[in-house]
Amino acid sequence: MFVNKYWRRTVHAARMMQFLLFGWNSSWTANIGLGSSRSEKLRWLIFSRAYYRLIGLWSLPIRNSGRKKRIKLGQLLSCSRFQSQKADSLASESMAGKHFKYVILGGGVAAGYAAREFVKQGLKPGELAIISKEAVAPYERPALSKAYLFPQGAARLPGFHVCVGSGGERLLPEWYIEKGIDLILSTEIVKADLASKFLTSASGVAFTYEILIIATGSMVIKLSDFGVQGANANNIFYLREIEDADKLVDAIQSKKNGKAVIVGGGYIGLELSAAMRINNFDVTMVYPEPWCMPRLFTAEIAAFYEGYYVSKGVKIIKGTVAVGFDVDLNTNVKSVKLKDGRVLDADIVVVGVGGRPLTSLFKGQVEEEKGGIKTDGYFKTSVPNVYAVGDVATFPLKLYREMRRVEHVDHARKSAEQAVKGIKAIEAGKTIEEYDYLPYFYSRSFDLSWQFYGDNIGDTVLFGDNNPTSSKPKFGSYWIKDGKVVGAFLESGSPEENKAISKVARVQPSVLDLRQLQIEGLQFASKI
């Protein structure tokens, strides 16, 4: 019994010595119940120093075979009986885990914006935990395919932690400590029991909660998923997390001025082709569709970007796919085999063929629709006290009166904030407006920058200078359905002009003469 009596103090001392040597880590403080405020840390730091000095000096009274004697704490720590009970105690603590009022599962953009909103709405220390598979605090993911890959002046953390992407405060790791938020990093949850409100990590640590926000995002689709020969070779990259970007940066530096093949003609394909070209690689894009970004671009819009990329030295191969990869003796990729029979030399291959929402943990436990977790306008799921935001949520798009799932950073930010506002409104007995999202997409590559708002359905009207050889091209497009403008796109717009086209997409003004709309072009938006 004496072991149990003094064990918890000793655990605190030993763990605080770990803090002194290796720094504060909330993943292990969670197991021993330490608070995260500065005053609590200071208190335990002082205590740990005292315990450490006294380990060899303290003697504890014990009874052995009816006789009293004293044993030094240092001897106690090394005895087999103590070691056995210590292991049992650690195992018990690991299984018990820790309880939080709120848990955000996922450490991406949505998690950071949700945490900021919790603090705005009122959060007590110790109430909120973010559990993330990644090893760093939430950051603005779009930087990975843009400035992170620049050959000079590249973006690096802590420069693009959330919430700088929307012009807000940069939330450094210290911010979470100051606000009493447990940032539990490098922790993969492998089991989720929504009925029991129980999460289990890969290492066996359990977490319980009162309210869960699912912000697990998406995973990349890999060519190996389709059995493509050689798809697991070295120097074939996918870009989703900062660890992926770091590996790509290392390859860029080791394969200077080499050959890169980009598989895919969507967001990642276009942005990575530009990044690799800026790094002076010989770049070839390969995609099966008749033009790039087919889910958003019209053929006319795509023709501009394809022409511009060609003018920058990017080669484009359309209408075929990669069916295999050749490797050298070290299993490094050396060429890409296409379905049409062509073989492309490659030092680096980057694949961007889409993603899938990470919802497998919740299959059979929550209602799904259109590939995501079905929610209402406050991002509540079919399970009480469980919310889903960002890529995984299929939500009511109020503007178009339909359910939709949106994969974009803007929606990740705004849906996370909406969910937290809804949670806090319920707790306060108040109501808030339902989510009323205007779809928004953007991209930047080379000297280009475009924005799109609304829906890309119906007839299209192209306006402006879309000649890829122009010194300063500037053009746009409207989408018209049932006599109303429902979507608007603009390349190289000013902040005021981009705001104007977003207003057009929101207001949906009527249009009678498409020819007149083409003549007016951007002026039409400025009048709304």
PDB file of C-alpha atoms in Angstrom, residues 376-378 396 398 418 432-437:
ATOM      1  CA  ASP A 376     -27.441  20.458 -40.727  1.00  0.00           C
ATOM      2  CA  GLY A 377     -26.798  24.178 -41.116  1.00  0.00           C
ATOM      3  CA  TYR A 378     -24.945  24.224 -37.795  1.00  0.00           C
ATOM      4  CA  PRO A 396     -27.159  22.248 -46.772  1.00  0.00           C
ATOM      5  CA  LYS A 398     -28.635  27.335 -48.529  1.00  0.00           C
ATOM      6  CA  GLN A 418     -19.989  28.083 -37.550  1.00  0.00           C
ATOM      7  CA  ILE A 432     -27.845  31.738 -34.611  1.00  0.00           C
ATOM      8  CA  GLU A 433     -28.392  31.902 -38.346  1.00  0.00           C
ATOM      9  CA  GLU A 434     -27.856  28.775 -40.400  1.00  0.00           C
ATOM     10  CA  TYR A 435     -24.695  28.487 -42.453  1.00  0.00           C
ATOM     11  CA  ASP A 436     -25.124  30.479 -45.649  1.00  0.00           C
ATOM     12  CA  TYR A 437     -22.011  29.733 -47.633  1.00  0.00           C
TER      13      TYR A 437
END
